[in-house]
Coordinates of C-alpha atoms and ligand atoms in Angstrom, one line a residue:
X1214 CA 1.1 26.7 3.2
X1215 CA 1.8 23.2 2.7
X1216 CA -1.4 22.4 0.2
X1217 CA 0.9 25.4 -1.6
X1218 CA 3.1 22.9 -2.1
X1219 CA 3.7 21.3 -5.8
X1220 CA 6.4 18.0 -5.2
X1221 CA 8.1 16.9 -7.9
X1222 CA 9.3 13.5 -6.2
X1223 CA 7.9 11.4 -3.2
X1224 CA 5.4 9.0 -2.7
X1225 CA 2.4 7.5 -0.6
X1226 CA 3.2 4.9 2.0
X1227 CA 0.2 3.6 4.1
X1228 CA -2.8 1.8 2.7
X1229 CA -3.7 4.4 -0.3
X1230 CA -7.2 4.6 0.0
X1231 CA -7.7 5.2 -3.8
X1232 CA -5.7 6.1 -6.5
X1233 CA -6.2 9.2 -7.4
X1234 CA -7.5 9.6 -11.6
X1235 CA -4.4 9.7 -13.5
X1236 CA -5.1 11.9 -16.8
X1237 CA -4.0 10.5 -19.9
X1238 CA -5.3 10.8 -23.7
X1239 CA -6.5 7.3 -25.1
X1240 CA -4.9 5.4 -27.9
X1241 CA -4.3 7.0 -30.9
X1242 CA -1.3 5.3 -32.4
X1243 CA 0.7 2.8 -31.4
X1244 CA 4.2 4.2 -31.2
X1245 CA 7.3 1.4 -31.6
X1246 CA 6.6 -2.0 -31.3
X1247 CA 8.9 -2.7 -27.9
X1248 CA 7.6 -0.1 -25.5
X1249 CA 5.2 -0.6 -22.7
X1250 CA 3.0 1.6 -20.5
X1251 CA 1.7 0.8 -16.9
X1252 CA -0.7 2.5 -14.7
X1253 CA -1.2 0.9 -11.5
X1254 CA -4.1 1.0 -8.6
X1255 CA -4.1 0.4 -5.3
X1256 CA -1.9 -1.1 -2.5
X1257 CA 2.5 -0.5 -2.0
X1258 CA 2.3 -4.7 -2.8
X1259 CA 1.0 -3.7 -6.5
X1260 CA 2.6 -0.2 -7.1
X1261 CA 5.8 -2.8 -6.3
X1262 CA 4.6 -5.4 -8.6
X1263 CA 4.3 -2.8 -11.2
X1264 CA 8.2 -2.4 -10.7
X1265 CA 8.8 -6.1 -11.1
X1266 CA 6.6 -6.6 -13.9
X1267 CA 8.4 -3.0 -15.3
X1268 CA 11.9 -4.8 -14.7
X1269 CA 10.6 -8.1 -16.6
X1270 CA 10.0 -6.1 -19.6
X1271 CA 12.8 -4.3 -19.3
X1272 CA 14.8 -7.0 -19.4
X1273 CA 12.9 -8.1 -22.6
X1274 CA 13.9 -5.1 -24.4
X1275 CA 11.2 -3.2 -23.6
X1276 CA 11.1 0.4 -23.3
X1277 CA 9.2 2.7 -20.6
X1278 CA 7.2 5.6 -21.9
X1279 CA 5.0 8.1 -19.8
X1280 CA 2.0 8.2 -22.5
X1281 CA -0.6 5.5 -23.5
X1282 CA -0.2 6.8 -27.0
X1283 CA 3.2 5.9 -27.3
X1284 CA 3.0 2.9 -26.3
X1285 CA 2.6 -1.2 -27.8
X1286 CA 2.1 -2.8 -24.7
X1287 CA -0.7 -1.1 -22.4
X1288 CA -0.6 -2.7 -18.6
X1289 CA -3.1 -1.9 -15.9
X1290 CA -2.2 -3.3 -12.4
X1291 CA -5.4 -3.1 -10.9
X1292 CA -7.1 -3.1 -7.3
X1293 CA -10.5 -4.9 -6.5
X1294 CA -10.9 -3.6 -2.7
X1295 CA -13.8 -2.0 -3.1
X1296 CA -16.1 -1.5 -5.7
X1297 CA -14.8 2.1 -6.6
X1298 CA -11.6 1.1 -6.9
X1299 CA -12.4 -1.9 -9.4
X1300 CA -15.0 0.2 -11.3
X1301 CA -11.3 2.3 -12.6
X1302 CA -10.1 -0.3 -14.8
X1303 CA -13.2 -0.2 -16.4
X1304 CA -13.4 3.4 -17.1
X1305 CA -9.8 3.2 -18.4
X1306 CA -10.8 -0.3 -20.9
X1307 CA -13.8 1.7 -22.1
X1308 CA -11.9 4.6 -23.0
X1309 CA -10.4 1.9 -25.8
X1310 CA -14.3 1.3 -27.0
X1311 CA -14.4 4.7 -27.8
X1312 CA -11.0 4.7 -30.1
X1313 CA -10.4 1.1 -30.8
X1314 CA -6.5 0.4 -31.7
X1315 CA -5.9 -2.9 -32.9
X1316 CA -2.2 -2.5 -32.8
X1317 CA -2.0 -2.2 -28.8
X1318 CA -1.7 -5.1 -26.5
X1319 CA -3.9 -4.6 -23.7
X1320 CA -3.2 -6.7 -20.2
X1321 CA -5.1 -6.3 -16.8
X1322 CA -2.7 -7.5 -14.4
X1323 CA -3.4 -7.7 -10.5
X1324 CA -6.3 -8.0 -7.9
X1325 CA -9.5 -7.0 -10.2
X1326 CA -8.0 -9.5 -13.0
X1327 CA -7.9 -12.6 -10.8
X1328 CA -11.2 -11.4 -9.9
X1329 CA -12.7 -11.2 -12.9
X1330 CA -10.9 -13.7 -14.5
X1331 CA -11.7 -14.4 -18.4
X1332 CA -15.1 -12.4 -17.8
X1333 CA -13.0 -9.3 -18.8
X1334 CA -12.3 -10.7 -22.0
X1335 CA -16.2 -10.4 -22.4
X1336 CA -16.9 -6.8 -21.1
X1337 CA -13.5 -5.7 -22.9
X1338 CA -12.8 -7.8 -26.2
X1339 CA -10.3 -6.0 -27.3
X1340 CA -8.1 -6.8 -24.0
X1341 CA -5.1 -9.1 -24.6
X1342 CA -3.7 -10.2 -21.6
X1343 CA -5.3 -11.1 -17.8
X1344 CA -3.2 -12.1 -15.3
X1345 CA -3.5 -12.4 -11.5
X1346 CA -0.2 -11.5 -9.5
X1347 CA 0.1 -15.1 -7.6
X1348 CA 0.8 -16.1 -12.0
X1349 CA 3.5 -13.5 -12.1
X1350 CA 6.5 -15.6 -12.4
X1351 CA 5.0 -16.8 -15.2
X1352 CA 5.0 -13.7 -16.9
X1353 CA 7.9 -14.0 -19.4
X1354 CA 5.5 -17.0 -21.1
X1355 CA 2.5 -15.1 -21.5
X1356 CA 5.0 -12.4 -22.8
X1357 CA 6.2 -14.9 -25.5
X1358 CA 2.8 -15.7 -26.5
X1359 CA 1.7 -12.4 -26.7
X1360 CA 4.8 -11.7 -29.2
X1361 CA 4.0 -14.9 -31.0
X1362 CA 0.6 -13.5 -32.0
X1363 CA -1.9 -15.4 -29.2
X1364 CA -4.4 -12.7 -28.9
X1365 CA -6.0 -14.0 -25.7
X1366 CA -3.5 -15.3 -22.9
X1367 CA -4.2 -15.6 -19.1
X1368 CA -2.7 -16.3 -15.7
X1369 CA -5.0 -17.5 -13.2
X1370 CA -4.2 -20.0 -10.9
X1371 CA -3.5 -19.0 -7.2
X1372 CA -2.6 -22.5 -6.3
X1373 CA 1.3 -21.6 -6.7
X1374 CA 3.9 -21.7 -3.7
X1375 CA 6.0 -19.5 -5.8
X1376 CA 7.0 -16.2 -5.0
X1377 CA 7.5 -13.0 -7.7
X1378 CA 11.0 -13.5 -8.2
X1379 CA 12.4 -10.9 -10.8
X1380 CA 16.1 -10.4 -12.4
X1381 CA 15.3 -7.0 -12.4
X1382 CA 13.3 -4.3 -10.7
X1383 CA 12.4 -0.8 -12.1
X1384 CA 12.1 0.7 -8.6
X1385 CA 9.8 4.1 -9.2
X1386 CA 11.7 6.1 -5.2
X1387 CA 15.3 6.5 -5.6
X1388 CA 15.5 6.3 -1.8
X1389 CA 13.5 3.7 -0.5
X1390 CA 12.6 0.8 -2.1
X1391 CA 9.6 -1.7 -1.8
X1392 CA 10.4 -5.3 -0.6
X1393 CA 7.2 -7.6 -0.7
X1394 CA 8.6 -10.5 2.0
X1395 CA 5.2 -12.4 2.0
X1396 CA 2.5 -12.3 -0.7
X1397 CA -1.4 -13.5 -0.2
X1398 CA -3.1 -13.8 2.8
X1399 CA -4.1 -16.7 5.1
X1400 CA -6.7 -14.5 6.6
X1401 CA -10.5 -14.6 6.6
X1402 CA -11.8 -11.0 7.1
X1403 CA -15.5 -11.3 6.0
X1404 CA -15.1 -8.1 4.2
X1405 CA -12.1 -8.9 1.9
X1406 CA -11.5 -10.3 -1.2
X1407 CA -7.5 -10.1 -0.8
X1408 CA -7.6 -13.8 0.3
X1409 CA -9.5 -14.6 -3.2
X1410 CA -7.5 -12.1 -5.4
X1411 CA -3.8 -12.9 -4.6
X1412 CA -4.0 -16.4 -3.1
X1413 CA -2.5 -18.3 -0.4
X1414 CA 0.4 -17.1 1.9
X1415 CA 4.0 -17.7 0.5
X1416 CA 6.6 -16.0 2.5
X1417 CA 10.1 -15.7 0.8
X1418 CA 13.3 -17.0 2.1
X1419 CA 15.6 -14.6 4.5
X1420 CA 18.5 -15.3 2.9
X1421 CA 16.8 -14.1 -0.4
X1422 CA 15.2 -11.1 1.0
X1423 CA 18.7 -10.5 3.0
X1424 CA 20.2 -10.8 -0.4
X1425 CA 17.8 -8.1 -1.7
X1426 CA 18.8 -5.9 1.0
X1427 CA 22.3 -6.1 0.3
X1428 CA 22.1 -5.1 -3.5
X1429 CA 20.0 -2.5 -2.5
X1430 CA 22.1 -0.9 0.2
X1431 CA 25.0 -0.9 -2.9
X1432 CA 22.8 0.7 -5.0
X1433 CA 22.3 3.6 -2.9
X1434 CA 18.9 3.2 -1.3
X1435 CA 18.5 3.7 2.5
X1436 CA 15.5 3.2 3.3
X1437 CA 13.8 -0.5 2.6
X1438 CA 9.8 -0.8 3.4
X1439 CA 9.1 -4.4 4.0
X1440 CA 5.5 -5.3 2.6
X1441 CA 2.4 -7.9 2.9
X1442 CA -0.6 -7.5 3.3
X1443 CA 0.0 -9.4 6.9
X1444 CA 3.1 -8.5 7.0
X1445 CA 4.3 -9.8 10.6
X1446 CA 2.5 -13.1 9.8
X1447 CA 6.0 -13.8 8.0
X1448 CA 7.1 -17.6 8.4
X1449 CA 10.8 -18.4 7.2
X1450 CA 11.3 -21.2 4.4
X1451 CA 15.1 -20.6 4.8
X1452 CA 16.6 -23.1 6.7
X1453 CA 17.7 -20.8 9.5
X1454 CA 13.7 -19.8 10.4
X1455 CA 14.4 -16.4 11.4
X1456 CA 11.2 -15.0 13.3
X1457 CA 9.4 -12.0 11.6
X1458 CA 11.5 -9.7 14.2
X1459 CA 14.5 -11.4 13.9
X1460 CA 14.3 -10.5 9.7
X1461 CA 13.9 -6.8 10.5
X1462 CA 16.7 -7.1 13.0
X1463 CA 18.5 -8.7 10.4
X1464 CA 17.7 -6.2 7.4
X1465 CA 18.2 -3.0 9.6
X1466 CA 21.7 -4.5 10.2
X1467 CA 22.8 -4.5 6.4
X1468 CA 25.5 -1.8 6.1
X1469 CA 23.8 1.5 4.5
X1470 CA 20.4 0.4 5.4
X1471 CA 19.3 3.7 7.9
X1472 CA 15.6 2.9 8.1
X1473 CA 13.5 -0.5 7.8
X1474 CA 9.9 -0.1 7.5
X1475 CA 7.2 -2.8 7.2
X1476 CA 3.2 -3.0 6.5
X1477 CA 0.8 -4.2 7.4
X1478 CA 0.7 -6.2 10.7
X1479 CA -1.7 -8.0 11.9
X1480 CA -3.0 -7.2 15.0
X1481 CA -3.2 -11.0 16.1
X1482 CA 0.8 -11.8 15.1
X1483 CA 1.9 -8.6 16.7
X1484 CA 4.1 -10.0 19.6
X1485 CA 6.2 -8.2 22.2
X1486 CA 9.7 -9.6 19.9
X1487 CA 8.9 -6.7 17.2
X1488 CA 8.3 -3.8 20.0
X1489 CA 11.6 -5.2 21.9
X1490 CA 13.4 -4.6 18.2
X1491 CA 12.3 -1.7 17.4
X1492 CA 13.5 -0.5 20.8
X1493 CA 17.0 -1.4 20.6
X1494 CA 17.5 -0.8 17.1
X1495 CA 17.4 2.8 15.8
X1496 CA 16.9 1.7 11.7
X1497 CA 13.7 0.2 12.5
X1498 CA 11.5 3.2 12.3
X1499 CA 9.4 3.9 14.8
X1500 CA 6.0 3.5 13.6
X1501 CA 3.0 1.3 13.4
X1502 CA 0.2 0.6 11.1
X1503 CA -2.6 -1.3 13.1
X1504 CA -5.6 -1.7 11.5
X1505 CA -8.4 -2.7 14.1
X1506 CA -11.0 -1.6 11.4
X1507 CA -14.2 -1.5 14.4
X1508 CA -14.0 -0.7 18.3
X1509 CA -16.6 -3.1 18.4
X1510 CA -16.5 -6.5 19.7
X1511 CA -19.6 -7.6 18.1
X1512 CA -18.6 -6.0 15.2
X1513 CA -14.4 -7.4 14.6
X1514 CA -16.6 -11.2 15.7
X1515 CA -18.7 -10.4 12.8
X1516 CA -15.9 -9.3 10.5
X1517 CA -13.8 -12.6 11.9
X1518 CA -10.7 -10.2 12.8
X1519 CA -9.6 -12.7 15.5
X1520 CA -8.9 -10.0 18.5
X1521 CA -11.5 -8.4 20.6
X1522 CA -11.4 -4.4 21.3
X1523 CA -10.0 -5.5 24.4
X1524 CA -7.5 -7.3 22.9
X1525 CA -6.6 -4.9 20.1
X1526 CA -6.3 -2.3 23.1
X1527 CA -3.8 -4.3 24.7
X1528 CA -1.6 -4.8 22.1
X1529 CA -1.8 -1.1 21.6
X1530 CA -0.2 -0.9 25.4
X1531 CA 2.2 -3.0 24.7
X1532 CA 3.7 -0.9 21.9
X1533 CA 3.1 2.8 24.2
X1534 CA 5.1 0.3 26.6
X1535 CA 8.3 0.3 24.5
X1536 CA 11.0 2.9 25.6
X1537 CA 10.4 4.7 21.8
X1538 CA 7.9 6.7 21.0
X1539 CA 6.1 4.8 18.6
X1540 CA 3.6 6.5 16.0
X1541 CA 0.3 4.2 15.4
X1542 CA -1.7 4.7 12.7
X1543 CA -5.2 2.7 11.6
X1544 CA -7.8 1.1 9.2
X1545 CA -11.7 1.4 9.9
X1546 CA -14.7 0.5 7.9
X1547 CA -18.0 2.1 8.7
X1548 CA -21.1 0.4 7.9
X1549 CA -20.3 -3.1 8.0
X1550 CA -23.7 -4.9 8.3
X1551 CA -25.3 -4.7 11.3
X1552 CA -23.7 -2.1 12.5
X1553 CA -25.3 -0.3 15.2
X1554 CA -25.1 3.2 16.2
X1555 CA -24.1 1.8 19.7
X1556 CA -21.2 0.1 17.5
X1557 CA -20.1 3.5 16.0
X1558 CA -19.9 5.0 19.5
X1559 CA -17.8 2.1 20.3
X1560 CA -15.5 3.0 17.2
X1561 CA -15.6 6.7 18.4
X1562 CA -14.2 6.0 22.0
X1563 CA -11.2 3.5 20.7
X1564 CA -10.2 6.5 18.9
X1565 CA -10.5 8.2 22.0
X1566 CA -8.4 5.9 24.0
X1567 CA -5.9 4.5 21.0
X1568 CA -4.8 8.1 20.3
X1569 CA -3.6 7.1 16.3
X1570 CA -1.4 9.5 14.7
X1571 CA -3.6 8.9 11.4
X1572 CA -6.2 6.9 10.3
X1573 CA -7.4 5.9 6.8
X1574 CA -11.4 5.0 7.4
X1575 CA -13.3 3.5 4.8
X1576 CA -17.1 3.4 3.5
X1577 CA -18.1 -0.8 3.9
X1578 CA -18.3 -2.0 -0.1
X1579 CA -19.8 -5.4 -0.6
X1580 CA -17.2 -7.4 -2.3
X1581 CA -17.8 -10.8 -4.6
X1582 CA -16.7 -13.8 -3.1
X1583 CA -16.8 -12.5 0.5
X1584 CA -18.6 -13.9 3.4
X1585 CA -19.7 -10.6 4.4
X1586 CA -21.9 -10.2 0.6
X1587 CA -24.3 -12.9 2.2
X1588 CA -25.0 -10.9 5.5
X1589 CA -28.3 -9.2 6.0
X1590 CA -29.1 -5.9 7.3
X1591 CA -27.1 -3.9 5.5
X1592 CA -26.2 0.2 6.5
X1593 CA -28.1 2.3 4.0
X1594 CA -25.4 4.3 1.5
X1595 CA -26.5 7.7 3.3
X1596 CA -25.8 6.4 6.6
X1597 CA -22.6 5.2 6.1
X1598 CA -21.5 8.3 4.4
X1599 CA -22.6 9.9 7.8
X1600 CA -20.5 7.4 9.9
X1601 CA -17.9 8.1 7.7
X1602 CA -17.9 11.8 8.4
X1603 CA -18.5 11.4 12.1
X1604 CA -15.1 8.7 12.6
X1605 CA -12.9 11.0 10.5
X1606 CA -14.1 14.4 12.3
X1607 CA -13.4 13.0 15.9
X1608 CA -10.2 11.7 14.4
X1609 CA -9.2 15.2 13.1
X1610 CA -9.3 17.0 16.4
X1611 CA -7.6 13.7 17.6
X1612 CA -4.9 14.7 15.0
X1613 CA -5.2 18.5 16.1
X1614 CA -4.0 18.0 19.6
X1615 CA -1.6 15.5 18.9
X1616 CA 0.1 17.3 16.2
X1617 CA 0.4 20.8 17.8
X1618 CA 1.9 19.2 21.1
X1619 CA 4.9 18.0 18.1
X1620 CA 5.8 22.0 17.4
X1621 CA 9.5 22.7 18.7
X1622 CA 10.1 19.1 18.0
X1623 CA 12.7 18.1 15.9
X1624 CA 13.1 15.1 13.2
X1625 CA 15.5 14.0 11.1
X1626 CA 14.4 13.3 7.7
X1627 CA 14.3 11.5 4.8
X1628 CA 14.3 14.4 1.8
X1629 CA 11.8 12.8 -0.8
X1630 CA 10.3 15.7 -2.3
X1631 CA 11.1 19.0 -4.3
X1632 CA 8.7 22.1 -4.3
X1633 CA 8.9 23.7 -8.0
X1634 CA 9.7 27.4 -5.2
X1635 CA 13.1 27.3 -4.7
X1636 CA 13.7 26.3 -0.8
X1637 CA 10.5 24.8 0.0
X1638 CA 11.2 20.7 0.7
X1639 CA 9.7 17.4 1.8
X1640 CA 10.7 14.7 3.9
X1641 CA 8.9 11.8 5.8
X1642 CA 10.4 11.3 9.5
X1643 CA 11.1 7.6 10.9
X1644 CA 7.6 7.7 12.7
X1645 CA 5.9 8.3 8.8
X1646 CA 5.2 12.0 9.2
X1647 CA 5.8 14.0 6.6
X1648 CA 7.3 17.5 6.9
X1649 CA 7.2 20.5 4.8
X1650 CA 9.9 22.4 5.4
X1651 CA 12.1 26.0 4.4
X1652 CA 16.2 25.4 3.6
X1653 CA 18.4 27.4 2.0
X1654 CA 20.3 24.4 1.1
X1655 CA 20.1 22.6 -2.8
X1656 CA 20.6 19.3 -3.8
X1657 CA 18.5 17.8 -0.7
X1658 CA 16.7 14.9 -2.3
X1659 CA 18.0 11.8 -1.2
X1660 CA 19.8 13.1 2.4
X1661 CA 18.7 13.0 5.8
X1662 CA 18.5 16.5 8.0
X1663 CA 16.9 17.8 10.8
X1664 CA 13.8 20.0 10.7
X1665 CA 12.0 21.6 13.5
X1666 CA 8.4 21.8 13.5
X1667 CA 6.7 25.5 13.4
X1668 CA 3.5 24.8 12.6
X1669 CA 0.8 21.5 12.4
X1670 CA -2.4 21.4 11.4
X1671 CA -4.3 17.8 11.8
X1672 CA -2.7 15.8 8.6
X1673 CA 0.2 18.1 8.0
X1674 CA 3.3 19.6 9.8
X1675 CA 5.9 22.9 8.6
X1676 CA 8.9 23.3 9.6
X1677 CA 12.1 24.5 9.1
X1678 CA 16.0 23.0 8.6
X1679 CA 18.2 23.1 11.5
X1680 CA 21.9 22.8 11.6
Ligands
SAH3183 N1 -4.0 -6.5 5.0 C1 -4.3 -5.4 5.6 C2 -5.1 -4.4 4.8 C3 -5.8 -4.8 3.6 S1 -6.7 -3.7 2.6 C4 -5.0 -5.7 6.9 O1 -5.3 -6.8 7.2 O2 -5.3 -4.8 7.7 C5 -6.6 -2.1 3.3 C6 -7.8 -1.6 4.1 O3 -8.9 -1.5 3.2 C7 -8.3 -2.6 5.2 O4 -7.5 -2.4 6.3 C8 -9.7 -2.2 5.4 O5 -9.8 -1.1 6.3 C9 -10.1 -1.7 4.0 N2 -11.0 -2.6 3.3 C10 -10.8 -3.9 2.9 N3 -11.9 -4.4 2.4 C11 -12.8 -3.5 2.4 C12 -14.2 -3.4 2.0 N4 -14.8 -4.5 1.5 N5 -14.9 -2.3 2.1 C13 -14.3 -1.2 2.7 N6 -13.0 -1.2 3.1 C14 -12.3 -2.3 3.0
SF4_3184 FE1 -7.8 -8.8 3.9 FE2 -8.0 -9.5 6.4 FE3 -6.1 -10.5 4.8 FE4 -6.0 -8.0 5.6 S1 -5.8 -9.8 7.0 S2 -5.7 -8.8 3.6 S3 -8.1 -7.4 5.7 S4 -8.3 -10.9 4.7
F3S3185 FE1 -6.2 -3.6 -3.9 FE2 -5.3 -6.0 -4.3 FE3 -3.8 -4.3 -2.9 S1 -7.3 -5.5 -3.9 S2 -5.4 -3.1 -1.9 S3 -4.4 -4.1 -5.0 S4 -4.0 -6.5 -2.6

């Protein structure tokens, strides 16, 4: 059975709707003086910052260890999307009240620290460093300071039109590797505090990112996943101006590159160009991840999403319009205020009619700084649990169907896991499905083979290798 299953490798790609609780013991001592430690929450965009940032101490000399208790220099790279996710760091600073260890540097890097600002200094005195990721590039300072003795150092300005450029990058996949192409977000979802936590749209230059790709490709990795959080909004500083589907024509074309993903688009900058690429070039994987977040009108007006259901509909039948079979996948948040039941029935038959391969739904959390914190009639806590549970139930048998009609299929896929039972492997197909499946081959990480699907249930599918 796949829940049987105990990988050793392989990752989450998607939105991951929360990080699950890491367990770790809490300071005790505070190992060697040059070694670091780094949990990180939320999105790809910040489990690849934590690879930059990883890479920029590095390349300072710093060491990598697994356990808080070994380490000097205690990092969390944290998420602020909704209120469960921000209350983590929290837990994980408080856990310091407890056993205070004045020889640690402790620095809150990410979403919930350009949130919060110097106001974590307050909750959490004994925290060293707060940075936001649009101050990244000026990491290496706020590094020297903190080795100089400054006890209280922060980056917090989002009025930057830099990019995280890094000399190094400790990618965590040995396959495929994370390439953020545009950070922040122009965007002004009532809902979301992206906007206020990572700044302003910068895109980075193609002939940078192409650069990227090419180093990449010689260090063995196939598989690139381009990320921002509007991914497809991507506007070229390079002189040449290549479109966002010109770039992933570009990238797919590097030699050694077999697969280019990207997330998340936008549902309003989603153009025919990137269904007509995807269709005549095989690296470009074929799937999609749309978030339309409501099937109602009224409600995406409310939430200032730009598109109508119609409209998000339509750009649905324009990608089942491409010659590939493209997999879609979705958002939703239930129990945005003012959010009728009429609304969630709405919600219910886009599902019906999108047909998504998966969809990540979310409970509405009221966010500071948002436009949405100032609406009225909010959906009692109950009720949006009961929405919740509603969406993700007619998506299941959704899933049911549309996985058991992929038995006696075959993929070819990207080997990214090990089961600790000899045989038993995991791989994630170019339309994002993962596989479980039986070989009697070794060595498998890393290579691309065909499995045929013997079994589904809604979120996972077995199969076995063919030759
Ligand atoms: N940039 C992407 C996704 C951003 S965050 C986009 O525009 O679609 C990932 C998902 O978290 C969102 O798609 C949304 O479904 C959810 N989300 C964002 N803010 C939220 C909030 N305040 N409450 C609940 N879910 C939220
Ligand atoms: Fe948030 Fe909207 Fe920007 Fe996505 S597009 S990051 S949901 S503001
Ligand atoms: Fe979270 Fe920030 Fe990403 S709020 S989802 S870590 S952009």
């Amino acid at each position: 059975m796949p829940q049987s299953f105990d990988f050793r490798l392989g990752d989450l790609t998607g939105p991951r709707p929360e990080t699950p609780d890491v367990a770790h013991t809490p300071a005790s001592s505070a190992g060697d003086s040059r070694t670091f430690y780094i949990e990180t929450f939320g999105c790809q965009m910040n489990v690849h910052d934590s690879e930059k940032v990883a890479g920029v101490l590095l390349g300072r000399g710093y060491r990598q260890v697994e356990s808080l208790d070994a380490a000097k220099l205690v990092f969390y790279n944290t998420c602020s999307i909704r209120e469960k996710a921000a209350h983590k760091v929290f837990s994980r600073l408080g856990e310091f009240r407890k056993r205070p260890d004045s020889r640690k540097i402790i620095g809150v890097l990410g979403c919930v620290a350009q949130q919060e600002g110097e106001e974590i200094f307050e909750r959490a005195p004994w925290v060293n460093l707060v940075c936001g990721s649009a101050s990244y590039s000026k990491l290496p300072e706020l590094l020297e300071d903190l080795e100089a003795g400054n006890r209280r150092v922060t980056g917090l300005g989002t009025h930057t039109d830099e990019t995280f450029e890094t000399e190094m990058t400790r990618r965590d996949n040995p396959f495929r590797a994370y390439l953020t192409i545009i950070e922040g977000c122009d965007k002004t979802c009532a809902y979301c505090v992206v906007p206020y936590t990572r700044g302003p749209e910068r895109s980075r230059s193609s002939a940078l990112i192409l650069e990227e790709v090419r180093k990449l490709a010689g260090a063995g990795y196939s598989e690139i996943q381009l990320l921002g959080q509007t991914v497809n909004s991507y506007q070229d500083p390079a002189a040449r101006r290549m479109s966002f589907a010109e770039l992933l024509v570009a990238v797919a074309a590097v030699p050694g590159i077999r697969r280019v993903r990207f997330t998340t688009s936008h549902p309003r900058d989603f153009g025919r160009d990137i269904v007509e690429a995807i269709d005549s070039v095989p690296a470009l994987c074929d799937h999609v991840h749309l978030p339309v977040q409501s099937g109602s009108s009224r409600i995406l007006r409310a939430m200032q999403r730009m598109y109508t259901r119609e409209e998000y509909l339509e750009k649905i039948a324009l990608i089942r319009s491409g010659r590939r079979s493209i997999s879609l996948t979705s958002d939703i948040i239930v129990g945005f205020p003012g959010e009728t039941e009429q609304d969630v029935e709405e919600t219910l038959s886009l599902l019906d009619a999108a047909q998504f391969d998966g969809v990540f739904a979310f409970q509405y959390s009221p966010r500071p700084n948002t436009s949405a914190v100032h609406l009225a009639d909010a959906v009692p806590e109950e009720e949006k649990g009961r929405r919740l549970a509603v969406v993700q139930e007619r998506q299941r048998e959704i899933q049911i169907v549309r996985n058991d009609a992929l038995v006696g299929q075959t993929f070819e896929v990207l080997v990214d896991g090990a089961s600790r039972r000899p045989g038993q492997w995991s791989g994630r197909s170019s339309s994002n499905r993962i596989l479980n499946f039986a070989s009697p081959h070794s060595d498998l990480l890393g290579q691309y083979v065909h499995v045929r699907v013997t079994r589904a249930s809604p979120n996972s599918l077995v199969g076995e290798e063919v030759t």
